[in-house]
PDB file of C-alpha atoms and ligand atoms in Angstrom:
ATOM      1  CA  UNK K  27       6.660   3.771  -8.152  1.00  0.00           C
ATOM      2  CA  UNK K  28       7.135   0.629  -6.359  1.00  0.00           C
ATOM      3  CA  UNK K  29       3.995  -1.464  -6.205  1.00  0.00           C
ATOM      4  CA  UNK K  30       3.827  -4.344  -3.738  1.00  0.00           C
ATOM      5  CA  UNK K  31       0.963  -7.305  -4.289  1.00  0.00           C
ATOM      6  CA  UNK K  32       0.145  -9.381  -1.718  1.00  0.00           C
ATOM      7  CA  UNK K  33      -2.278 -12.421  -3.189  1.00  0.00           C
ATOM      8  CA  UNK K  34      -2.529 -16.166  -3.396  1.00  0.00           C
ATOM      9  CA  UNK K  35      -1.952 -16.048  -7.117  1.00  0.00           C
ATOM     10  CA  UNK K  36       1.210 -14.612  -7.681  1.00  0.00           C
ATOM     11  CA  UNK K  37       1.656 -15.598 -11.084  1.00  0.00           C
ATOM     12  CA  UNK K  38      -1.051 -13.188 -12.186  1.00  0.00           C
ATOM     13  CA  UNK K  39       1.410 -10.612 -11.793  1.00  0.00           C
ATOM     14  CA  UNK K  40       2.357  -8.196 -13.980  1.00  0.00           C
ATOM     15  CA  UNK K  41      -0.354 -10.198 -16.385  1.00  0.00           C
ATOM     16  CA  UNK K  42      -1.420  -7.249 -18.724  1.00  0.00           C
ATOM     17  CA  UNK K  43       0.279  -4.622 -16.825  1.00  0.00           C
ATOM     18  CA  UNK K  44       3.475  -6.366 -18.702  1.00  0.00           C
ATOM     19  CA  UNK K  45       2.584  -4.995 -22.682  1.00  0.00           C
ATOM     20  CA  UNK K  46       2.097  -2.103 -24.268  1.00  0.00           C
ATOM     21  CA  UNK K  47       2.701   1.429 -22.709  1.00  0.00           C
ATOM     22  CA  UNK K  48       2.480   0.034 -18.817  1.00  0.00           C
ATOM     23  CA  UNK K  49       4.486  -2.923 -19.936  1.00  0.00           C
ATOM     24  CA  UNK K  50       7.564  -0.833 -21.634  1.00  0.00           C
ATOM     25  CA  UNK K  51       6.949   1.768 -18.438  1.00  0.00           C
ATOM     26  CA  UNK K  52       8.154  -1.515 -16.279  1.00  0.00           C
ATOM     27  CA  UNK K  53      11.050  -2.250 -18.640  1.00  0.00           C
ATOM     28  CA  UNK K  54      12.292   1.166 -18.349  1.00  0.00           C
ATOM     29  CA  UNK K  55      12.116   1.173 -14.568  1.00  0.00           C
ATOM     30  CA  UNK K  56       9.584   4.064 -13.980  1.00  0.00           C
ATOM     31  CA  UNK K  57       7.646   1.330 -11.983  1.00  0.00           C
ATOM     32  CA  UNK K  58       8.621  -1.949 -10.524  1.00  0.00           C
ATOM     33  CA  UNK K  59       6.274  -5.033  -8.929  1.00  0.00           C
ATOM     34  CA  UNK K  60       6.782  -7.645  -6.180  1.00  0.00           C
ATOM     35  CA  UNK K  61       4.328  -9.998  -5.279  1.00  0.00           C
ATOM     36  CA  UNK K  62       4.060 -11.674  -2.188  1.00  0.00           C
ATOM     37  CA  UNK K  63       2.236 -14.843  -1.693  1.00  0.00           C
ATOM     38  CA  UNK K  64       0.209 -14.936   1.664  1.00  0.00           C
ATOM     39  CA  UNK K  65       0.079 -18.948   0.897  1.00  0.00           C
ATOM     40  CA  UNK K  66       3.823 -18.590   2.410  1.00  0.00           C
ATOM     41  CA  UNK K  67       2.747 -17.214   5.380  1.00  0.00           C
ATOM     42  CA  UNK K  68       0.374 -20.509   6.230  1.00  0.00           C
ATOM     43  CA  UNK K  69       1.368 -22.471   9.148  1.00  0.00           C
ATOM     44  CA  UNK K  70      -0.225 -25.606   8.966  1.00  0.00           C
ATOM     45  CA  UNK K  71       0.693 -28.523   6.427  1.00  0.00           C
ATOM     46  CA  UNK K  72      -1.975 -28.179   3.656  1.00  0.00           C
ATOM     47  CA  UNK K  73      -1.210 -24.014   3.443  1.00  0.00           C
ATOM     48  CA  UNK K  74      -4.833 -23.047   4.680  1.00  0.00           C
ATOM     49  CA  UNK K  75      -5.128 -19.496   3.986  1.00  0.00           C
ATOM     50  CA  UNK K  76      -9.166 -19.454   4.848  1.00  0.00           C
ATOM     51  CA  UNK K  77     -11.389 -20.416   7.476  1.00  0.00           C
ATOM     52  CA  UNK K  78     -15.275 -20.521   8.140  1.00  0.00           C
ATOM     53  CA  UNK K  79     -16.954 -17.052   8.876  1.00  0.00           C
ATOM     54  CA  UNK K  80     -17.508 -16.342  12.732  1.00  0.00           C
ATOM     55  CA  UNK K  81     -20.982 -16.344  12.783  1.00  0.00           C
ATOM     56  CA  UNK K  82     -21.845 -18.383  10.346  1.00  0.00           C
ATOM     57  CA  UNK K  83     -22.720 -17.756   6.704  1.00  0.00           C
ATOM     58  CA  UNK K  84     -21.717 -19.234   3.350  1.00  0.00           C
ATOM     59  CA  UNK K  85     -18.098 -19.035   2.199  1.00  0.00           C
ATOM     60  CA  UNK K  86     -14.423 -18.737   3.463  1.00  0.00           C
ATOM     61  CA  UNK K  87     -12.500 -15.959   4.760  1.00  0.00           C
ATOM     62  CA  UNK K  88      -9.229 -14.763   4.529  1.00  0.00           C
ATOM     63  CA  UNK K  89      -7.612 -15.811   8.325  1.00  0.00           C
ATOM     64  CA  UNK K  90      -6.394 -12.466  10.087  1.00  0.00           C
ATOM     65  CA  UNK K  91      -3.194 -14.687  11.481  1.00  0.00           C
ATOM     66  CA  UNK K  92      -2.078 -15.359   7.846  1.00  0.00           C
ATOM     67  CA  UNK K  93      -2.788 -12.559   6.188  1.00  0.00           C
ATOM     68  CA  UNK K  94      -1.298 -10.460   9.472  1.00  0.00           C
ATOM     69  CA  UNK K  95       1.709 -12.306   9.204  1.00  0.00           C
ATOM     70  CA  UNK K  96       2.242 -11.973   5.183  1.00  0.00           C
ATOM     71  CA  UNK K  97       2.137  -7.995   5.756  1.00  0.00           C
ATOM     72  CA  UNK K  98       3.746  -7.449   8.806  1.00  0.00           C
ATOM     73  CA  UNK K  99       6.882  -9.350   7.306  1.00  0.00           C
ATOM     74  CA  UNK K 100       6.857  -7.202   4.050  1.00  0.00           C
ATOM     75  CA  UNK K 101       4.798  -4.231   4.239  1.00  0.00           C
ATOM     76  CA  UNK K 102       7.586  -0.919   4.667  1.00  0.00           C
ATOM     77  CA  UNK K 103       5.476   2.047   5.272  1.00  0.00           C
ATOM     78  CA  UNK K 104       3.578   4.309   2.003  1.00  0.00           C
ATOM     79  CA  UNK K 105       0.023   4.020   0.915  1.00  0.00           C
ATOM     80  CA  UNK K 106      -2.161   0.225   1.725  1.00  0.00           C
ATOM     81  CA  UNK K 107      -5.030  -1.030   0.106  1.00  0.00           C
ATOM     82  CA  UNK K 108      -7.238  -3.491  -0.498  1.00  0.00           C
ATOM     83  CA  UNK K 109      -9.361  -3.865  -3.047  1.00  0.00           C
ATOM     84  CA  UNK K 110     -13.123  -4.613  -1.956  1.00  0.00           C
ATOM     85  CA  UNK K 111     -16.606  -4.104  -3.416  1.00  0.00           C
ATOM     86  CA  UNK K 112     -17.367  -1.764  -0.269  1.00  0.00           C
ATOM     87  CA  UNK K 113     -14.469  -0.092  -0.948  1.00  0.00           C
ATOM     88  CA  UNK K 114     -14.238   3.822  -2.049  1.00  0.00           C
ATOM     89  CA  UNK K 115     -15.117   3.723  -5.766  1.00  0.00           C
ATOM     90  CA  UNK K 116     -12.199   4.656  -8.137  1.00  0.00           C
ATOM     91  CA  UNK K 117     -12.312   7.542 -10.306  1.00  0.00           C
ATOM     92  CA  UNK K 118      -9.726   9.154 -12.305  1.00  0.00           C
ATOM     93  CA  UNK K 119      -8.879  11.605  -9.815  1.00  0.00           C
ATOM     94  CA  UNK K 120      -7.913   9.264  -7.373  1.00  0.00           C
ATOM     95  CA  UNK K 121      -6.246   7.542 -10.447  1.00  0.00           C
ATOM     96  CA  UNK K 122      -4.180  10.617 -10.541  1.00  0.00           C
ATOM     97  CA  UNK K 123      -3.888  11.257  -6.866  1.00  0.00           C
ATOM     98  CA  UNK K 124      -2.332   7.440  -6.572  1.00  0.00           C
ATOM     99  CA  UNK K 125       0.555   8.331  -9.578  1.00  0.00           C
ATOM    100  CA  UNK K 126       2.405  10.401  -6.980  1.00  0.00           C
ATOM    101  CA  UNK K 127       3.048   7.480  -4.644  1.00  0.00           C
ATOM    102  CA  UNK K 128       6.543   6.038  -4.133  1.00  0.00           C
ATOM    103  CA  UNK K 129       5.260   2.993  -2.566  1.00  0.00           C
ATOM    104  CA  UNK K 130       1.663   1.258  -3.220  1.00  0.00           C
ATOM    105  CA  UNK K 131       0.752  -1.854  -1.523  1.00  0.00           C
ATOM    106  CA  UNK K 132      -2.168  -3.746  -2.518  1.00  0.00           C
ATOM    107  CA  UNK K 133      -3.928  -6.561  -1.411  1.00  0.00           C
ATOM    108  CA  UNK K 134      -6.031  -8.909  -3.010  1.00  0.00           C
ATOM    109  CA  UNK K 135      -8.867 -10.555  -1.262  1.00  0.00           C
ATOM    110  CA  UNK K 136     -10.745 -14.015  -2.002  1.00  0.00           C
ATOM    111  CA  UNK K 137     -13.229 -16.064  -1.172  1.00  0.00           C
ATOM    112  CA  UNK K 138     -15.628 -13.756   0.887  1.00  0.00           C
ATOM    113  CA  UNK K 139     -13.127 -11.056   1.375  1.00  0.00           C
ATOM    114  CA  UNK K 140     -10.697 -11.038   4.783  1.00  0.00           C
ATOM    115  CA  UNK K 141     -10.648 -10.786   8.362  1.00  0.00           C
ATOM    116  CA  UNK K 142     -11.422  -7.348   9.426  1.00  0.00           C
ATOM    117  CA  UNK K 143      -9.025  -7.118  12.256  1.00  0.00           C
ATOM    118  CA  UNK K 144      -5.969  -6.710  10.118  1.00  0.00           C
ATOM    119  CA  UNK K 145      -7.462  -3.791   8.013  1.00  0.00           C
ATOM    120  CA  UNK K 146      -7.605  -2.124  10.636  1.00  0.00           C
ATOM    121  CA  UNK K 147      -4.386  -2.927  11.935  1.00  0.00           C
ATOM    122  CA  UNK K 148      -2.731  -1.540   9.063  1.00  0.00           C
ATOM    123  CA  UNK K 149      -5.208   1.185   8.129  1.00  0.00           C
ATOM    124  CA  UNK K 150      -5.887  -0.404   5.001  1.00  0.00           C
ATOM    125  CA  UNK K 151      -8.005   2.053   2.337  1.00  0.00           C
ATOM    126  CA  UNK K 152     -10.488   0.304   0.903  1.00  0.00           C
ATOM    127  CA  UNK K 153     -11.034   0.393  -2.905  1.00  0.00           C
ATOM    128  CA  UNK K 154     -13.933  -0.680  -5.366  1.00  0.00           C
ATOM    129  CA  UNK K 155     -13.639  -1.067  -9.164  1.00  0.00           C
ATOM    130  CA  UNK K 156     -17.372  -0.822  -9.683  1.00  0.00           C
ATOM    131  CA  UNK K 157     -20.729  -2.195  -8.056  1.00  0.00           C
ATOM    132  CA  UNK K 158     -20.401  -5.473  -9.389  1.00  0.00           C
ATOM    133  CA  UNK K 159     -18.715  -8.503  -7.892  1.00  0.00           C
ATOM    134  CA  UNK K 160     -15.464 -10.324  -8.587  1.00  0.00           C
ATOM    135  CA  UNK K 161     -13.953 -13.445  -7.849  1.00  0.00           C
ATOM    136  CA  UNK K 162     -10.782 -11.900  -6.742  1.00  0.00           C
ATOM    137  CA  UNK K 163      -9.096  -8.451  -5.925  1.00  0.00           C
ATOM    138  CA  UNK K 164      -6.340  -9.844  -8.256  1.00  0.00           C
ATOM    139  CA  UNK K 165      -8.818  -8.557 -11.055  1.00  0.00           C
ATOM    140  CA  UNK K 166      -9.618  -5.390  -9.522  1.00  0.00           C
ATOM    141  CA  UNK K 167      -5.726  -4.491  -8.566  1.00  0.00           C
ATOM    142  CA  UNK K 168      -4.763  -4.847 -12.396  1.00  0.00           C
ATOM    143  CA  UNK K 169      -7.324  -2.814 -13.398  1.00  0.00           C
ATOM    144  CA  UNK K 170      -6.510  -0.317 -10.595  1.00  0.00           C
ATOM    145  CA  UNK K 171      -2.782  -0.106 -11.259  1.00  0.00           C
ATOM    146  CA  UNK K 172      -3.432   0.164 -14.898  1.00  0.00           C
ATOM    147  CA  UNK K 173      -5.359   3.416 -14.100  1.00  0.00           C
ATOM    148  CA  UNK K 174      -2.523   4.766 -12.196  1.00  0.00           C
ATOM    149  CA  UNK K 175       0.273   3.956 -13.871  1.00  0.00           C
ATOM    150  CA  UNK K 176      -0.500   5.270 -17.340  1.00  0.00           C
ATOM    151  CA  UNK K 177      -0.236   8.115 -15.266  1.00  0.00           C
ATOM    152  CA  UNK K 178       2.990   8.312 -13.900  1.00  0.00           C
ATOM    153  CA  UNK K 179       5.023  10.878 -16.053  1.00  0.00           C
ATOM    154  CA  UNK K 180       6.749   9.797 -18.517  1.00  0.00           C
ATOM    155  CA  UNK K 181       4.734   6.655 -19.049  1.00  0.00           C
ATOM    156  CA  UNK K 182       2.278   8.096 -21.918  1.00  0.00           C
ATOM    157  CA  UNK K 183       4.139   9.790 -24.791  1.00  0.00           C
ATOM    158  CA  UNK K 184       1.931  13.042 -24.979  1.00  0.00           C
ATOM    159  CA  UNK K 185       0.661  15.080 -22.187  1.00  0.00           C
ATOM    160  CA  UNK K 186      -1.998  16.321 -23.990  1.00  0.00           C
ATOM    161  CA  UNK K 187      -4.099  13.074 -24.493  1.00  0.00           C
ATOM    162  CA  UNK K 188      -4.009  13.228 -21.107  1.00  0.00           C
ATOM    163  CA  UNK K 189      -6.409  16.299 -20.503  1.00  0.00           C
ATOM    164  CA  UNK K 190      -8.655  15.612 -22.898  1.00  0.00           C
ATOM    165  CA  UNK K 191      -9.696  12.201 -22.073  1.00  0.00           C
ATOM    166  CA  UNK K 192     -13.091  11.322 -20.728  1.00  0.00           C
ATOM    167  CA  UNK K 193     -13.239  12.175 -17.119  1.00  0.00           C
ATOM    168  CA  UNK K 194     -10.626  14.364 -16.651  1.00  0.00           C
ATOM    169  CA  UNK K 195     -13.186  17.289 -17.481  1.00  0.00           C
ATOM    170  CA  UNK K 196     -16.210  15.460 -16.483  1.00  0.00           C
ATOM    171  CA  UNK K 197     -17.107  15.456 -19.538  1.00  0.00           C
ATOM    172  CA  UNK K 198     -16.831  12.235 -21.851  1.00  0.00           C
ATOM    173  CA  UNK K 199     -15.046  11.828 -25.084  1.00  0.00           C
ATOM    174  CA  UNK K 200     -16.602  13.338 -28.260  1.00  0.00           C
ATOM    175  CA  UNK K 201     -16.578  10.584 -31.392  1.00  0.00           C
ATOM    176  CA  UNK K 202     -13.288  10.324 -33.129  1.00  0.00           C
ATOM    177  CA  UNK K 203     -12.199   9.577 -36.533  1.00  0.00           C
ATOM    178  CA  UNK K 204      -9.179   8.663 -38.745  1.00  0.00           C
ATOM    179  CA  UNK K 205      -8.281   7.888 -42.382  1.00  0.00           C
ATOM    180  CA  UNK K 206     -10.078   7.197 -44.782  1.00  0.00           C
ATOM    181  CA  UNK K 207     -12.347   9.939 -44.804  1.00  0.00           C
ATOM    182  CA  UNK K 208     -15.646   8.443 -46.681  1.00  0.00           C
ATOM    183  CA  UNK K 209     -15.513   4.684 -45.302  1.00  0.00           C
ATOM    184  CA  UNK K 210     -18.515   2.931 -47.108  1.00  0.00           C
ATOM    185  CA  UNK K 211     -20.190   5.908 -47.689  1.00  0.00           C
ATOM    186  CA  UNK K 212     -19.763   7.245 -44.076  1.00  0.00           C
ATOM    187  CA  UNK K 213     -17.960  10.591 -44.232  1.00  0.00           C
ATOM    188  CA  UNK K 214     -15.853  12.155 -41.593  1.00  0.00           C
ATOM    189  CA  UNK K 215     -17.785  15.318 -39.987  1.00  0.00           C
ATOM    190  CA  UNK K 216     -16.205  18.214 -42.350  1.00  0.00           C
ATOM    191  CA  UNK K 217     -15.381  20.395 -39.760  1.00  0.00           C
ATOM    192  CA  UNK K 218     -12.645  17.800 -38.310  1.00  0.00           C
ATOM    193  CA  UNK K 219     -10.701  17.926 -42.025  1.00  0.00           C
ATOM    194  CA  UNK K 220     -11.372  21.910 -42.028  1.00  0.00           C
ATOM    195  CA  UNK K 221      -8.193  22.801 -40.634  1.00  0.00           C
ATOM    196  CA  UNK K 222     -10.273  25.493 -38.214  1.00  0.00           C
ATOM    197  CA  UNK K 223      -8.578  24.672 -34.988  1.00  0.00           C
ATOM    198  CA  UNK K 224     -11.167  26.961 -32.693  1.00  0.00           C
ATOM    199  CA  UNK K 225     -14.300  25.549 -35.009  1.00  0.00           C
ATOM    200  CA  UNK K 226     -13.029  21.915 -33.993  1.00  0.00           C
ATOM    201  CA  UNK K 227     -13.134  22.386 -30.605  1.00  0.00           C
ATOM    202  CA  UNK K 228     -16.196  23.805 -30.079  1.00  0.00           C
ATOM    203  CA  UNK K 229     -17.662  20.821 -32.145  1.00  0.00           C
ATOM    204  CA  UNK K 230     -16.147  18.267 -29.672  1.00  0.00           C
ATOM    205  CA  UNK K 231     -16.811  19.947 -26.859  1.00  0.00           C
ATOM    206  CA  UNK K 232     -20.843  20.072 -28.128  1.00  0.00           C
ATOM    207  CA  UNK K 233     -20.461  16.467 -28.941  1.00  0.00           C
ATOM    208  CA  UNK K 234     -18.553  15.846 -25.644  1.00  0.00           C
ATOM    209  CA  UNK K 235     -21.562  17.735 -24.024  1.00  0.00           C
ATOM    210  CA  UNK K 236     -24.360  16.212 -25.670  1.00  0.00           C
ATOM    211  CA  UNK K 237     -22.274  12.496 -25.394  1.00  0.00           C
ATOM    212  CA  UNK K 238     -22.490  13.214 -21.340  1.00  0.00           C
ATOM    213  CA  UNK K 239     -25.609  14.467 -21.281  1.00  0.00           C
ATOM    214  CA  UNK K 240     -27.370  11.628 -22.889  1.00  0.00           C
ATOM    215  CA  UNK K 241     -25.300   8.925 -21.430  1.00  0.00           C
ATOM    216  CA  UNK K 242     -24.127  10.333 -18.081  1.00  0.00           C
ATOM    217  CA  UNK K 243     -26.503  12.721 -16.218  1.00  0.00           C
ATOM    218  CA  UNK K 244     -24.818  12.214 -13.138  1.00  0.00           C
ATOM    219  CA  UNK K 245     -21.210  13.280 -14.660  1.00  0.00           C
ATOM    220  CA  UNK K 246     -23.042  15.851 -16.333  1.00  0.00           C
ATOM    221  CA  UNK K 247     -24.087  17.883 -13.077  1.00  0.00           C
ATOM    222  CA  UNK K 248     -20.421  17.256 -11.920  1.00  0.00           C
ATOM    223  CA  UNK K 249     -19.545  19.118 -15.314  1.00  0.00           C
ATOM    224  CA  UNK K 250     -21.940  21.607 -14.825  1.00  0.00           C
ATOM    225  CA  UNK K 251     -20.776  22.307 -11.358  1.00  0.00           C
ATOM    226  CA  UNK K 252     -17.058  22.643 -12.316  1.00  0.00           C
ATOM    227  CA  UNK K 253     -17.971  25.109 -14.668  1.00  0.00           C
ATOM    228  CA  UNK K 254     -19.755  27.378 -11.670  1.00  0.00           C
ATOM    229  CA  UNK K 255     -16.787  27.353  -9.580  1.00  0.00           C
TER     230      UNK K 255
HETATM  231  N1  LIG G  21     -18.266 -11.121  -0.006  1.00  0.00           N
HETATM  232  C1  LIG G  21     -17.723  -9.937  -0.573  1.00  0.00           C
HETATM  233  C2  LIG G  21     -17.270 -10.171  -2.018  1.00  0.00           C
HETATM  234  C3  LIG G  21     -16.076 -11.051  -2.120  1.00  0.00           C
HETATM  235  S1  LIG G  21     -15.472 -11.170  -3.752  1.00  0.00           S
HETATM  236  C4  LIG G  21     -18.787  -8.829  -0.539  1.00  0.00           C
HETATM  237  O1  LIG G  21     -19.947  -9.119  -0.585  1.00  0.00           O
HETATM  238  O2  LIG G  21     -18.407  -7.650  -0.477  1.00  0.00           O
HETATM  239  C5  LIG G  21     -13.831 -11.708  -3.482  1.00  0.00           C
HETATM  240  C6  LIG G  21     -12.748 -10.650  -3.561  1.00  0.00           C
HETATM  241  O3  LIG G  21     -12.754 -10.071  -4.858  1.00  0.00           O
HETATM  242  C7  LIG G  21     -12.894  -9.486  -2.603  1.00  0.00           C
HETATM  243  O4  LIG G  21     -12.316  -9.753  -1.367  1.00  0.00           O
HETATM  244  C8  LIG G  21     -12.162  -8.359  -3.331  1.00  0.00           C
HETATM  245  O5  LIG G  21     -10.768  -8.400  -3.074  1.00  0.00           O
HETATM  246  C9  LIG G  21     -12.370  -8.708  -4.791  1.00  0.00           C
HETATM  247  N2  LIG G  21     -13.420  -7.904  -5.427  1.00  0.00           N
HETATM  248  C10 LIG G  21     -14.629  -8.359  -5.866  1.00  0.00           C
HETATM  249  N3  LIG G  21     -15.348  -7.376  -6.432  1.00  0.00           N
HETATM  250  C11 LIG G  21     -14.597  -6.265  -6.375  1.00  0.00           C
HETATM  251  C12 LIG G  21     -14.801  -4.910  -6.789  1.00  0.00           C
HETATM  252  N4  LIG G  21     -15.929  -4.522  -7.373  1.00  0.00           N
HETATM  253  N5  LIG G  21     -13.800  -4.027  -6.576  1.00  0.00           N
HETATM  254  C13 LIG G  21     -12.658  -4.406  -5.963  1.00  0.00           C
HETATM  255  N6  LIG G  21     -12.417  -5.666  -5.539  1.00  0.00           N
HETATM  256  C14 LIG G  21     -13.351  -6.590  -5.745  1.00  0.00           C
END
């Protein structure tokens, strides 16, 4: 996958997506970043990338001649975004959906967000982390791209944490445990050191039940209507 930033803080880039299992997935090439700075793409002397909302209003937004420019010179086709608060909210199937891509461009607002005219120029999908506000999409496209990428094949070591993580089921995780097995007088449930493969998954899948029931009504319908169909 070949990711393509486009932000006024380059140097963010790879930030966190550089260690651990996304960061050794870069170094062995089964994903690669560029960034482009739209600060490059400024035509007067100080660089301006913002200007004063039409209409008034508090803030700065991203100009549609800049940002226009910064795309139209690198942008080569496959999927566009941008992430914004009034975006589609990300799940893990779109997580999943997004690993396929060959080509993922991304673009990070600021200030009060960009000019409309050159989303939809491009067609650019709209994305949302959550229903809380950031200072910058550079925030939300790390967090994004870490979603996909730990999906990419290859990129996680065993398949099978995969499918049993919370939200691929709509269900949430049930507790886990490792060594030791009485920790300061808290033991670990005996039917996880029973050996009883078919006992030990109906006990997660209770706990993973009750977990989402308690804590996630909403995912728990979704559960409840996956099972029906
Ligand atoms: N005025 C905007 C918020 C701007 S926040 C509004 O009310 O919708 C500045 C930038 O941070 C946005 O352009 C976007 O790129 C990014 N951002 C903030 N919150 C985000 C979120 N929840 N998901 C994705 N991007 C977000």
């Amino acid at each position: 996958m070949r990711v393509k930033v486009f932000t006024i803080f380059p140097e963010i880039f790879p930030g966190f997506l550089g260690y651990s299992l996304t960061g050794k997935a870069l170094n062995d090439g089964l994903w690669s970043i560029e960034t482009v700075n739209i600060r490059d793409y400024a035509f007067d002397r100080h660089g301006s990338v913002d200007d004063t909302p039409c209409g008034g209003g508090a803030g700065m937004v991203m100009r549609a001649d800049v940002l226009g420019a910064a795309v139209k010179a690198n942008y080569r086709g496959g999927r566009i975004i941008s992430m914004s608060p009034r975006g589609k909210p990300l799940t893990q199937a779109m997580a999943g959906e997004l690993s396929h891509e060959k080509d993922i461009s991304v673009i990070c607002g600021r200030f009060e967000g960009m000019d409309e005219r050159v989303l939809e120029a491009y067609n650019v999908e709209e994305i949302s982390i959550g229903d809380y506000i950031l200072t910058g999409g550079e925030q939300a496209a790390l967090i994004m791209l870490d979603a996909v990428i730990r999906l990419i094949p290859g990129v996680l070591g065993n398949k099978e944490s995969l499918s049993e993580e919370s939200f691929e089921n709509m269900l949430l995780e049930y507790p886990q445990y490792t060594r030791p097995v009485d920790w300061e007088g808290r033991k670990v449930p005996e039917v996880l050191m029973s050996g009883h493969h078919q006992n030990i998954a109906r006990w997660r899948l209770e706990k993973a039940i009750e977990i989402t029931k308690q804590r996630r009504p909403d995912l728990y319908q979704k559960y409840l209507d996956l099972k029906k169909v």
